[in-house]
Coordinates of C-alpha atoms in Angstrom, one line a residue:
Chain A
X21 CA -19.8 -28.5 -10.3
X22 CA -18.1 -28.0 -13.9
X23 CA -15.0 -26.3 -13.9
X24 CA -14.8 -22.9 -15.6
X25 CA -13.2 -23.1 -19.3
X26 CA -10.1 -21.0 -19.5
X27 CA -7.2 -20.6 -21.3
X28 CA -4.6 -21.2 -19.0
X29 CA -1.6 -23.7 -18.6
X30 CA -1.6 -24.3 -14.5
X31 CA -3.6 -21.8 -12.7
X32 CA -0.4 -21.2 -10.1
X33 CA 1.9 -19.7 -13.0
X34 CA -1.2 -17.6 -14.6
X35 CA 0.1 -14.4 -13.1
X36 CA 3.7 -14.9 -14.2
X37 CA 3.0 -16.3 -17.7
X38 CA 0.5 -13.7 -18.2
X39 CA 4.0 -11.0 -16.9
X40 CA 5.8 -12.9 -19.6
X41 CA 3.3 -12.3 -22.5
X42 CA 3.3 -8.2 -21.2
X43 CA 6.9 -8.2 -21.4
X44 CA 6.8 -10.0 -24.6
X45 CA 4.3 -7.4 -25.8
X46 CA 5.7 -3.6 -24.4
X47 CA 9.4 -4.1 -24.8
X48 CA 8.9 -0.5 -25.7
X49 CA 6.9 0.3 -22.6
X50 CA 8.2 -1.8 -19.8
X51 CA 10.7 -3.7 -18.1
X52 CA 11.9 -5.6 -15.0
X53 CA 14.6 -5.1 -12.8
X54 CA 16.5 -8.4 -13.0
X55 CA 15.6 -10.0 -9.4
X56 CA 12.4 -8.2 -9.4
X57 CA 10.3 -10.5 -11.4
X58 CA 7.0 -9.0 -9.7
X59 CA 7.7 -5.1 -10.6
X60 CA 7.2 -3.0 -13.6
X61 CA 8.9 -0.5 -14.6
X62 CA 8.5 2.6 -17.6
X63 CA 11.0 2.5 -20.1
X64 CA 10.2 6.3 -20.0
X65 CA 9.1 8.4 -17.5
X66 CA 11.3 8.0 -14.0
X67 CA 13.9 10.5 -14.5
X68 CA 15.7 12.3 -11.5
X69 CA 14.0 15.1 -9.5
X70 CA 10.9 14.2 -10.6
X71 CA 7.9 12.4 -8.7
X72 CA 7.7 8.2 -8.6
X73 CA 4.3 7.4 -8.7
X74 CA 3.9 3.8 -8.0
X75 CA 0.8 1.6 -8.2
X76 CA 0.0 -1.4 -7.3
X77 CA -2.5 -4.6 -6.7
X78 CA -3.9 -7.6 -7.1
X79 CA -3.7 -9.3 -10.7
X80 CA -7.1 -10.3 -12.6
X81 CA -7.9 -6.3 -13.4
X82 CA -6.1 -5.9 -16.4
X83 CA -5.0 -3.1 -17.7
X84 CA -5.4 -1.8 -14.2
X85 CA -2.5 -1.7 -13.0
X86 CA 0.2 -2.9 -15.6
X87 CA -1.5 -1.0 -18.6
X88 CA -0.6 2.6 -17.0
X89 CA 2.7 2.4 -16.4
X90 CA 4.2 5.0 -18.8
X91 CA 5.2 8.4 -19.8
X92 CA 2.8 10.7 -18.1
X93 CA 1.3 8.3 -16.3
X94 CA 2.2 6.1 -13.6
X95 CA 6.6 5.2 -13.4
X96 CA 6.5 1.5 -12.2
X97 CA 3.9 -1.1 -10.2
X98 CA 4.1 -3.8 -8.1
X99 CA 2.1 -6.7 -9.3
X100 CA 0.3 -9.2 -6.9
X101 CA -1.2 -12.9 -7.5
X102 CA -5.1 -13.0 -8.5
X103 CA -7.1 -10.3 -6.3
X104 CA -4.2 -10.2 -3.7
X105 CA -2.2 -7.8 -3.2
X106 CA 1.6 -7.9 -3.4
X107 CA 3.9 -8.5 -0.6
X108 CA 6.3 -5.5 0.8
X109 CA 8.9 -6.6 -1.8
X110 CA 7.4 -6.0 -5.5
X111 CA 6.5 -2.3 -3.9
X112 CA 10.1 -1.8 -2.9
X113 CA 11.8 -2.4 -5.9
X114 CA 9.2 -1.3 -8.1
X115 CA 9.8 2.4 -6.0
X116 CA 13.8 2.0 -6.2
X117 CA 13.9 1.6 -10.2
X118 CA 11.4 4.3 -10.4
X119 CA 13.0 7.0 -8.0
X120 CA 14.1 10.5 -9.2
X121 CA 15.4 11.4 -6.1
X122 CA 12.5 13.6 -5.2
X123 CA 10.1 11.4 -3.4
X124 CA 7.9 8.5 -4.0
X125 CA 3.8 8.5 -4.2
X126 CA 2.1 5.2 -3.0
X127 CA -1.3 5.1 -5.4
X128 CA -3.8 2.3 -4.8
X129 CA -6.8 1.1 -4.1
X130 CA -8.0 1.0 -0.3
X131 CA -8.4 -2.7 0.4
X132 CA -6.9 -4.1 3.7
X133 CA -4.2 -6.5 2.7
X134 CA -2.5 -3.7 0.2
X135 CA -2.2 -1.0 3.2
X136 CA -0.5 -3.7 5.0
X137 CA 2.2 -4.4 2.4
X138 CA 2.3 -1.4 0.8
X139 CA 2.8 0.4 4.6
X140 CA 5.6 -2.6 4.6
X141 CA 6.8 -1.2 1.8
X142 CA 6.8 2.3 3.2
X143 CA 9.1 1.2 6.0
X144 CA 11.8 -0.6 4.3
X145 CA 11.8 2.4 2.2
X146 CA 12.2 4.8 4.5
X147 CA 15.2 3.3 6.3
X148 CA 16.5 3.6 3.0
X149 CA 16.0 7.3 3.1
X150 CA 13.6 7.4 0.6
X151 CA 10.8 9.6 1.2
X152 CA 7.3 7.7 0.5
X153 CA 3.8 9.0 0.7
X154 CA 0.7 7.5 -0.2
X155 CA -2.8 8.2 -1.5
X156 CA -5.6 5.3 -1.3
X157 CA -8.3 5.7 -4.0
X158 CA -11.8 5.2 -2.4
X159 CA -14.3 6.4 -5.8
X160 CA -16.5 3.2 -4.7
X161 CA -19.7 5.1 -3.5
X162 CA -21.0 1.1 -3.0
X163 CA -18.5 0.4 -0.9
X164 CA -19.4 2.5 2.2
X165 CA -21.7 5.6 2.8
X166 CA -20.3 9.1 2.3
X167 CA -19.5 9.6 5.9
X168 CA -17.1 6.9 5.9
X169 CA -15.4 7.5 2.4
X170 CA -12.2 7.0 3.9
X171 CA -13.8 3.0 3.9
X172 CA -14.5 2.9 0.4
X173 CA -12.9 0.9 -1.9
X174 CA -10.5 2.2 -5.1
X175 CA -12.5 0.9 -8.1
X176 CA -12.2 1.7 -11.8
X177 CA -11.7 5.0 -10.7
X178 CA -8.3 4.8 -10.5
X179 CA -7.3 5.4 -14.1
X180 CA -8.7 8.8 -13.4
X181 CA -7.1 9.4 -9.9
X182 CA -3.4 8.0 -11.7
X183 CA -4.0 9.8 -14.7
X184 CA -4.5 13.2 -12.8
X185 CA -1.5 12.3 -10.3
X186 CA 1.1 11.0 -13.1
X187 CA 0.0 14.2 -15.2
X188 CA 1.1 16.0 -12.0
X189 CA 4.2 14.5 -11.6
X190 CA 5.3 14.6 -15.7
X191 CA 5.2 17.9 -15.1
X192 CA 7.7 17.8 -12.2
X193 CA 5.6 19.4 -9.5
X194 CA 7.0 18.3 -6.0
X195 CA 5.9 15.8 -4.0
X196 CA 3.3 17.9 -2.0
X197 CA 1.6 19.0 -4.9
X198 CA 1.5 15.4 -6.5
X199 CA -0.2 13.9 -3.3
X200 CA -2.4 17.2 -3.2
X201 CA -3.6 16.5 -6.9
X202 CA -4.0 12.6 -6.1
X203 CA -6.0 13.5 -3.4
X204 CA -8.0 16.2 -4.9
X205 CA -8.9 13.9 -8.3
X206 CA -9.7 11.1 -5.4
X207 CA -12.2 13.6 -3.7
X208 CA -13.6 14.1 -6.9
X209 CA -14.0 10.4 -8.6
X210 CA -17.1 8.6 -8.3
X211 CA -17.8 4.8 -9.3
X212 CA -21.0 2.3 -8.8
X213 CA -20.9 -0.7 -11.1
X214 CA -23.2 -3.7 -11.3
X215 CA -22.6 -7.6 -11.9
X216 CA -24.0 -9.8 -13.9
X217 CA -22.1 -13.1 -13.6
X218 CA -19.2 -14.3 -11.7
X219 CA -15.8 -14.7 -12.3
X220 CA -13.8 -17.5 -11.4
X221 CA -10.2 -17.4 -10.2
X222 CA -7.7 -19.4 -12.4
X223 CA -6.7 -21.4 -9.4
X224 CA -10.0 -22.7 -8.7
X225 CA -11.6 -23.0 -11.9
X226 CA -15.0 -22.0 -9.8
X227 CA -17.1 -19.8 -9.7
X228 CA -16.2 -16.9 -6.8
X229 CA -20.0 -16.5 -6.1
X230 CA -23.1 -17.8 -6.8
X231 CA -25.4 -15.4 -8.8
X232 CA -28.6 -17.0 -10.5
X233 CA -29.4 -16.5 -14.3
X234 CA -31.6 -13.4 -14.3
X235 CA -30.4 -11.9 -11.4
X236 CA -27.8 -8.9 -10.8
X237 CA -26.0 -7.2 -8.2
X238 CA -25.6 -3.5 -8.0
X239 CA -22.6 -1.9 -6.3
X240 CA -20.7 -5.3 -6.0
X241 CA -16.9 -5.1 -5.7
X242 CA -13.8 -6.0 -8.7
X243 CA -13.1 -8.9 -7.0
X244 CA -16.5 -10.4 -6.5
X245 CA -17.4 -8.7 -2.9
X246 CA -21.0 -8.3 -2.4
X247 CA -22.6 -5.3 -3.6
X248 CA -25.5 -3.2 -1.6
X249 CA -28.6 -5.2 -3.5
X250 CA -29.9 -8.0 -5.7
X251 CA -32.5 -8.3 -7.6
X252 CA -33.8 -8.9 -11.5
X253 CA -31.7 -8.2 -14.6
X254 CA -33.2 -5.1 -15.6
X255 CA -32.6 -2.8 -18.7
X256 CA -29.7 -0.2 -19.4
X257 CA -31.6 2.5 -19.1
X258 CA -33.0 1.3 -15.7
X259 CA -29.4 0.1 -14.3
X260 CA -27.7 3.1 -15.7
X261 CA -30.6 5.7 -14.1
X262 CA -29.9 3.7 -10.4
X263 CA -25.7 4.4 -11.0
X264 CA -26.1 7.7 -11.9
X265 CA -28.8 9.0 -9.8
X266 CA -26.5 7.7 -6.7
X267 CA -23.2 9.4 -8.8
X268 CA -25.1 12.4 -9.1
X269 CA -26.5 12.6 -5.9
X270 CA -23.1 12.6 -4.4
X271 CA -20.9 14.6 -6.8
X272 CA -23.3 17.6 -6.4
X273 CA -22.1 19.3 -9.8
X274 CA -23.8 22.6 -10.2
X275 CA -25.1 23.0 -14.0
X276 CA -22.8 23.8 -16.3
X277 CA -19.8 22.1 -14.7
X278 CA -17.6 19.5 -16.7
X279 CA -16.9 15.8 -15.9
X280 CA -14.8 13.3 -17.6
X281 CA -16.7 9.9 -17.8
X282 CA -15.4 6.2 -17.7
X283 CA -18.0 3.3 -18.7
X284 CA -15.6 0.2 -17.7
X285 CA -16.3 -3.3 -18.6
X286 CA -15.7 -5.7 -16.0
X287 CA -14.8 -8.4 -18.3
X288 CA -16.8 -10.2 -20.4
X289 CA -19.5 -7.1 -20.9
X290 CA -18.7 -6.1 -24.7
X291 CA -18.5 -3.2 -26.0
X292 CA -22.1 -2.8 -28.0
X293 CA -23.5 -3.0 -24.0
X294 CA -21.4 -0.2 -22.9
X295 CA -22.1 2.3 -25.4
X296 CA -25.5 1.2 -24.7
X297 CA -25.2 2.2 -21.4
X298 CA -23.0 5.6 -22.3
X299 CA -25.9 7.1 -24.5
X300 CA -28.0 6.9 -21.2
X301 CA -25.0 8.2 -19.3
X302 CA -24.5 11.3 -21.8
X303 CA -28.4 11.4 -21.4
X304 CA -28.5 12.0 -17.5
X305 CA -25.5 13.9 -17.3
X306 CA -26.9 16.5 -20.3
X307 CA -29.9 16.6 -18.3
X308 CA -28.4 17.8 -15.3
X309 CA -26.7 20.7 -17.0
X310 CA -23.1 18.7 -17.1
X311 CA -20.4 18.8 -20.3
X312 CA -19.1 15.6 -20.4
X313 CA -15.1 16.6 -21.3
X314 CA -14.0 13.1 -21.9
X315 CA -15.7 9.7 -22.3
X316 CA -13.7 6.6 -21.9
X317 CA -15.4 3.3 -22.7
X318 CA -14.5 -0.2 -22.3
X319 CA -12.1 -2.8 -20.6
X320 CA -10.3 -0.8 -17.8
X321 CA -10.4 -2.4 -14.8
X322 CA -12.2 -5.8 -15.1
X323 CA -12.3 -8.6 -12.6
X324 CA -11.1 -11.9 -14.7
X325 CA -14.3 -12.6 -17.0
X326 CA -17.0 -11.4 -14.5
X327 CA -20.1 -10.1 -16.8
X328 CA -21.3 -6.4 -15.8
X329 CA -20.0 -2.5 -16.0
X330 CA -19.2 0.1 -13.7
X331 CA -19.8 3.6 -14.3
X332 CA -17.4 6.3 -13.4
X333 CA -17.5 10.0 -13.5
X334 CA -14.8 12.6 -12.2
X335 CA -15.9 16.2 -11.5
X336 CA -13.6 18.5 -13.5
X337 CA -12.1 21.4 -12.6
X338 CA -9.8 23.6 -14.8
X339 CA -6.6 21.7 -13.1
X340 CA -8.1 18.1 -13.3
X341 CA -9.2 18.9 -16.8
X342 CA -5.7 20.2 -17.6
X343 CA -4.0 17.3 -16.2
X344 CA -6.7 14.9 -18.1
X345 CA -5.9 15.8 -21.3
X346 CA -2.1 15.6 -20.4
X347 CA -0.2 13.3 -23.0
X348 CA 0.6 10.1 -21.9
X349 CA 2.4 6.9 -23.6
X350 CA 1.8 3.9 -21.9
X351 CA 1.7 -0.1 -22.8
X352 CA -2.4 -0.2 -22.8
X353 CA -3.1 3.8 -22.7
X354 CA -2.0 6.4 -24.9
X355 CA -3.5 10.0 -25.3
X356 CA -2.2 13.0 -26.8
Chain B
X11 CA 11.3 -34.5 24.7
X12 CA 11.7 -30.9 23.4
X13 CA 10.5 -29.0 20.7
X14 CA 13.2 -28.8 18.2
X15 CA 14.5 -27.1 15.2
X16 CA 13.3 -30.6 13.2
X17 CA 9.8 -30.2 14.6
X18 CA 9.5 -26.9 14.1
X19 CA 10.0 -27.3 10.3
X20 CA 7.7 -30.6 10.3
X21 CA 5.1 -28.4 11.9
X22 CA 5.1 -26.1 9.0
X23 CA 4.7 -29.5 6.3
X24 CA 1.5 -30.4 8.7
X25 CA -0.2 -26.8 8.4
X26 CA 1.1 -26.6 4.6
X27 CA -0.6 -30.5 4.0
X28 CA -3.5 -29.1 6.2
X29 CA -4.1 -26.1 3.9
X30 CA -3.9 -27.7 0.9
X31 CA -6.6 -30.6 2.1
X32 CA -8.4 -27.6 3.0
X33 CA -8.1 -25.1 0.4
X34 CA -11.4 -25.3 -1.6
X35 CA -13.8 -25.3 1.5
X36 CA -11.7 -22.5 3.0
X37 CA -12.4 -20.3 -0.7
X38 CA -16.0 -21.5 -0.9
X39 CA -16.1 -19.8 2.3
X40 CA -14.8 -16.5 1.5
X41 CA -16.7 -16.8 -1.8
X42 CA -19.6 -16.1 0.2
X43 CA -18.5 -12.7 2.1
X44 CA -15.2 -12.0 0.5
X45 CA -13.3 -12.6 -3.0
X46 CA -13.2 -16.3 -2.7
X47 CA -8.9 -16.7 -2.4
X48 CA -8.6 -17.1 0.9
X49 CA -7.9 -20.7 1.2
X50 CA -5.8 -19.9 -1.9
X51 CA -3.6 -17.4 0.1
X52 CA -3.4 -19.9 3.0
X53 CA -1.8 -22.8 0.6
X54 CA 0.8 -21.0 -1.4
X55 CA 1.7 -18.7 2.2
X56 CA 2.0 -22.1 4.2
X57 CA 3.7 -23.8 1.5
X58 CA 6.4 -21.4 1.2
X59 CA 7.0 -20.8 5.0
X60 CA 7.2 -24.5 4.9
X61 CA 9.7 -24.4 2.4
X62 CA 11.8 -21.4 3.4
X63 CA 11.8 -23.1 7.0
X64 CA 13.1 -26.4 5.7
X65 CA 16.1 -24.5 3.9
X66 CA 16.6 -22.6 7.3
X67 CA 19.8 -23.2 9.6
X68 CA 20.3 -21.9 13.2
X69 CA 17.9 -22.1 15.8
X70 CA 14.2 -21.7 16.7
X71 CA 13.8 -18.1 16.0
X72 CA 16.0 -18.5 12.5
X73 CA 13.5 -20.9 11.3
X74 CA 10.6 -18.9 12.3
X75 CA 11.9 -15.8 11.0
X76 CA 12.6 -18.0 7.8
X77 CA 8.9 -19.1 7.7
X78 CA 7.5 -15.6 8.1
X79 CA 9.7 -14.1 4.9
X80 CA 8.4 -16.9 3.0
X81 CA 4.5 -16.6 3.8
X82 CA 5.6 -12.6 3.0
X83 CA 6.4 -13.1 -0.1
X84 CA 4.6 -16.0 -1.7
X85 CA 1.3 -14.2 -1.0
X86 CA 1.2 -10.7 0.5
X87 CA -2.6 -10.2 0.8
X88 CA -3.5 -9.6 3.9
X89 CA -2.6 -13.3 5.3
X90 CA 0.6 -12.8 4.3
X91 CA 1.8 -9.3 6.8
X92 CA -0.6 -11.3 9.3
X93 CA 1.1 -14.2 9.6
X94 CA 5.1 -12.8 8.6
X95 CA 4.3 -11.1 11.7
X96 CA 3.1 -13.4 13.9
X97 CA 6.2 -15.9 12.7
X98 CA 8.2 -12.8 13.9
X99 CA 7.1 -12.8 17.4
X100 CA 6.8 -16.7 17.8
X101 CA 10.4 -16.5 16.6
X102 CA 11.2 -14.0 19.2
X103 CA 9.6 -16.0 21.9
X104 CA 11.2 -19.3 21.1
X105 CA 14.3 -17.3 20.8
X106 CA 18.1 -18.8 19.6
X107 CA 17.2 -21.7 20.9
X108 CA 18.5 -25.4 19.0
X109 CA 15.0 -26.5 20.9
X110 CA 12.5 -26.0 23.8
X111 CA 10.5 -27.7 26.1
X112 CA 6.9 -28.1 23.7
X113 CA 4.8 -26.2 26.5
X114 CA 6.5 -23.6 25.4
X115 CA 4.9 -23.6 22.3
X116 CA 2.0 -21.7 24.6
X117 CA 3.8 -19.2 24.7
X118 CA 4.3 -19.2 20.5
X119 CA 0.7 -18.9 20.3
X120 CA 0.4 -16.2 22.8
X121 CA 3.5 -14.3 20.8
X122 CA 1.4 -14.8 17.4
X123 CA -1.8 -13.1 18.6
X124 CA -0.4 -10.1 20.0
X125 CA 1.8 -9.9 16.3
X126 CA -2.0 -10.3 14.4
X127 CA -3.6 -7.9 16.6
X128 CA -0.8 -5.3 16.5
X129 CA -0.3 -5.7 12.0
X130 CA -4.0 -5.5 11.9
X131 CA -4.9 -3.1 14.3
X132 CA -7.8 -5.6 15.3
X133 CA -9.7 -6.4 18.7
X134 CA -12.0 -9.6 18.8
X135 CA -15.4 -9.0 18.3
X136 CA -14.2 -7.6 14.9
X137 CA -14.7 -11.1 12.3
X138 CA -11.3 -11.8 12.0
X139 CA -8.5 -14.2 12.4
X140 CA -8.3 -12.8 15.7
X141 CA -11.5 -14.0 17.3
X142 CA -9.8 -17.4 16.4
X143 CA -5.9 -16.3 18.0
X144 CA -7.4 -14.7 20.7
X145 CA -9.4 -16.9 22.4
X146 CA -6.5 -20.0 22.0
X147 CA -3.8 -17.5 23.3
X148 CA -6.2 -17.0 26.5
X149 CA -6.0 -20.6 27.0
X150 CA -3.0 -21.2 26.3
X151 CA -1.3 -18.4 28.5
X152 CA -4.0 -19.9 31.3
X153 CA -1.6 -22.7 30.7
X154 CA -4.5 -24.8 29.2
X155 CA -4.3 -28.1 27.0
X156 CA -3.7 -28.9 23.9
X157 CA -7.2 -30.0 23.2
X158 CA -8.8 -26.8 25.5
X159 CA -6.6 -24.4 23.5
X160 CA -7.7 -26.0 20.0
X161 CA -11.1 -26.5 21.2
X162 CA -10.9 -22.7 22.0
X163 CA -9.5 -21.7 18.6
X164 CA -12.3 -23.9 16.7
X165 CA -15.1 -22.0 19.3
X166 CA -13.9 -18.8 18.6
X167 CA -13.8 -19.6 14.9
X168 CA -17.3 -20.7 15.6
X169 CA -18.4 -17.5 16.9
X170 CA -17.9 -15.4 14.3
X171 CA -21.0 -16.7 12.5
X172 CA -22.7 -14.2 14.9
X173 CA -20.6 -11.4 14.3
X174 CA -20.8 -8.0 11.8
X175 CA -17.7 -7.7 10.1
X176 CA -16.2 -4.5 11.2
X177 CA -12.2 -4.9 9.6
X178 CA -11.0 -6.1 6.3
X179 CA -13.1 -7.0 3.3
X180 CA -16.0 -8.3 4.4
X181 CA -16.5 -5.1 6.6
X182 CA -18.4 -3.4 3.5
X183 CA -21.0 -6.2 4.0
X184 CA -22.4 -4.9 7.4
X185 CA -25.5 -7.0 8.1
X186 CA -25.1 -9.7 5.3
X187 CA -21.9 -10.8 6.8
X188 CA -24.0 -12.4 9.7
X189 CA -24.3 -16.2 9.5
X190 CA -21.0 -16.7 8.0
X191 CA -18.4 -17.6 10.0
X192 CA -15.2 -15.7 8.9
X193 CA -12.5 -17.7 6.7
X194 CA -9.7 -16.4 8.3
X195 CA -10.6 -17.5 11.5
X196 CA -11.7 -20.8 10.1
X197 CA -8.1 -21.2 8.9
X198 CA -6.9 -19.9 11.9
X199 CA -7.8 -22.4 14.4
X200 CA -7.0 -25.5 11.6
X201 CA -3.4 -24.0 11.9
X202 CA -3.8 -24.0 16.0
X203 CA -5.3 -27.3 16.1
X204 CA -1.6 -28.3 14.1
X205 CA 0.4 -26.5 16.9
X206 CA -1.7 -27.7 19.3
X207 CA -1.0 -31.6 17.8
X208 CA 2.9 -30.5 18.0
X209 CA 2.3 -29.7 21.7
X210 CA 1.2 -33.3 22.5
X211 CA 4.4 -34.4 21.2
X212 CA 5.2 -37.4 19.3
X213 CA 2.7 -40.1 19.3
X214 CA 3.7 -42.9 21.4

């Protein structure tokens, strides 16, 4: 089998040259403690007796999780190799730089390895005396059935559940509240996406799974985890009516509601496909009596160059909406 | 002649060499129920222990304990709190030792399982590294040998072909994970088969 054409010097050093390149990019936004190559920290944001909200992950989703550290949004991240999360270490220092003084939130996605580290993390912290809660994002409704939501995975979803948090903690409300509001915008985030192609990891050069011209995968994972069902390529309309009547069926919005929505490219899905896919989404969601308050589209969380989209939509409330449209500064995110 | 501080550190070249000759077979593997890095994880983790192990002084447990830090933080995943831990115990159970007779390296095995099960909150049955650890610890505290406790591992690893994943990634799969035998406790019983070869001692 061919190897997969990328641009990339040796696979092993993508994640730190790619760190490098950030740096080189955000010197406004970002920066590194010294012997903390592997965690990012806002220029502006931490400041004392307010919230740390620190994410964290695998690499390969760019700008999730680098591209929301900021003002108003998340303080600092720990940064993992490809689709792995980081060790105990990254999280640590990542929280120290970032501390106020008045607690630290844990925010990531629920995936096995990072509630091992990051619960590493949580320790070493802690006999530091620094107080550490955490909040995993589970807006995957693939991932697991509604029963088990506390399986899901965190998905694209994310820059909705950080946004909402990292409003909540700009505006210096204590650590309680922040994990209530993370929580709360979790409860209320909803994500199916569909793939197209594979990626391939740089280290490899091959692709992560085998999916045949013609054929897609709905509800398959950012890092390339089997979805709930393959079948044939269909259209927009038809993929986008299967997302949303599964989003729909489980956010249970009342007419006349608001939601915020996110169509995410996974990679290599350009933009022309996702707008294609919104005017469906703005379709469905008009038809069912919803405002949409906010419409994000294109490259927020990917997974390397995987082809396909995921669809998200948050429920709104007046706080989530109010914490939404909160201003926020950050290397690949800016609003307000 | 005894286990010592010098074969400790050779044993982690042989599972580092091991994971490297393995590395693409074990990430075609978890291509197929996971996100494909597994064998990925398994090289850079038992590289660095390797490495961290051969800068280590002191005893049995210091070189352990070294090992586990550097699996830590090469990879974290979730080999990487796996394995520190396991490292942790087997360090404990050696103990401040310069070396120690190589049956006890039975007890190692046993030490790492109960370190895996207790970091992953896992039972066997579950698709994991465990139904690879488990079953070679058995045998191994049974006071089996070498070959019966790798032969165990390598069975175990076997078995999870026929197993639902219920913990970890490949748990969202349900079903579809049947007929694939797990990748971590493929790797698994390649690293037992490595401690197991240490346990037969030099070859004469």
């Amino acid at each position: 089998m061919s190897l997969t054409q990328k641009l990339i010097n040796d696979g092993n050093a993508a994640v730190d040259e790619m760190l490098a390149g950030i740096m080189a990019a955000h010197p406004d936004h970002l920066w590194r403690p010294d012997h903390a190559p592997r965690a990012a920290v806002a220029k502006n944001g931490p400041r004392p007796g307010k919230v740390a909200i620190v994410v964290g992950g695998g690499s390969g989703h760019e700008p999730t999780f680098l591209g929301y550290v900021g003002k108003g949004l998340a303080d600092a991240c720990a940064v993992g190799n490809v689709f792995a999360s980081p060790p105990p270490q990254p999280a640590v220092d990542a929280a120290l730089a970032a501390n106020g003084g008045a607690g630290v939130l844990f925010l990531y996605g629920n995936y096995a390895g990072d509630v091992m580290n990051f619960d590493m993390a949580s320790e070493l912290l802690e006999m530091e005396g620094v107080e550490v809660r955490t909040v995993l994002t589970t807006d995957d409704i693939a991932s697991a059935p509604r029963d088990q939501r506390e399986k899901r995975r965190g998905v694209a979803g994310n820059v909705f559940i950080f946004k909402a948090a990292g409003a909540a903690a700009d505006l210096m409300m204590p650590i309680d509240e922040v994990e209530r509001v993370a929580r709360h915008a979790n409860d209320r985030t909803f994500t199916m996406g569909v793939a197209l192609s594979s990626c391939s990891l740089p280290q490899t050069r091959r692709p992560s799974f085998d999916l045949p011209m013609g054929e897609m995968e709905i509800g398959m994972g950012i890092h390339g985890e089997p979805g709930v069902r393959r079948g044939p390529l269909r259209t927009a309309n038809e993929v986008v009516d299967e997302i949303m009547d599964a989003i729909l069926a489980e956010m249970n919005a009342p007419a006349g509601d608001r939601v915020a929505v996110l169509v995410n490219s996974l990679g290599s899905t350009p933009l022309m496909e996702l707008y294609i896919m919104n005017a469906r989404v703005a379709e469905r969601l008009r038809s069912a009596g919803l405002t949409v308050h906010r419409t994000l589209v294109g490259p927020y969380c990917t997974s390397l160059e995987m082809a396909g989209a995921s669809i998200t939509v948050m429920h709104l409330d007046d706080e989530l909406q109010r914490l939404l449209d909160h201003p926020c500064d950050c290397a690949m995110f800016r609003q307000g | 002649m005894d286990f010592t501080t010098g074969d400790l550190k050779n044993l982690f070249v042989a599972m580092a060499a091991r994971m490297t000759a393995e590395r693409d077979k074990l990430c075609a593997l978890d291509g197929v129920i996971g996100d494909a890095d597994h064998g990925i994880a398994m090289e850079q983790g038992t590289k660095a222990a390797a490495d961290a192990a051969q800068a280590a002084d002191g005893t049995l447990q210091d070189v352990f304990n070294a090992a586990a830090k550097g699996f830590l933080n090469a990879v974290g995943a979730s080999s990487g709190p796996l394995y520190a831990t396991a490292l942790l115990r087997a360090g404990k159970a050696a103990g401040p030792r310069a070396s120690m007779p190589r049956d006890e390296l039975r007890a190692a095995i046993a030490a790492m399982r109960e370190g895996i099960a207790q970091r992953g909150k896992a039972e066997p049955g579950q698709k994991t590294m465990l139904d690879a650890w488990a079953p070679a610890a058995d045998a191994a505290s049974a006071g089996e040998t070498a070959d019966a406790i790798a032969a165990a591992a390598r069975q175990g690893a076997e078995a999870t072909r026929d197993m639902v994943a219920a913990l970890g990634r490949a748990a969202r799969l349900g079903e579809r994970s049947l007929g694939h035998p797990d990748p971590g406790a493929v790797s698994a019983a390649m690293l037992i088969e490595e401690i197991c070869s240490a346990m037969r001692g030099p070859a004469s």
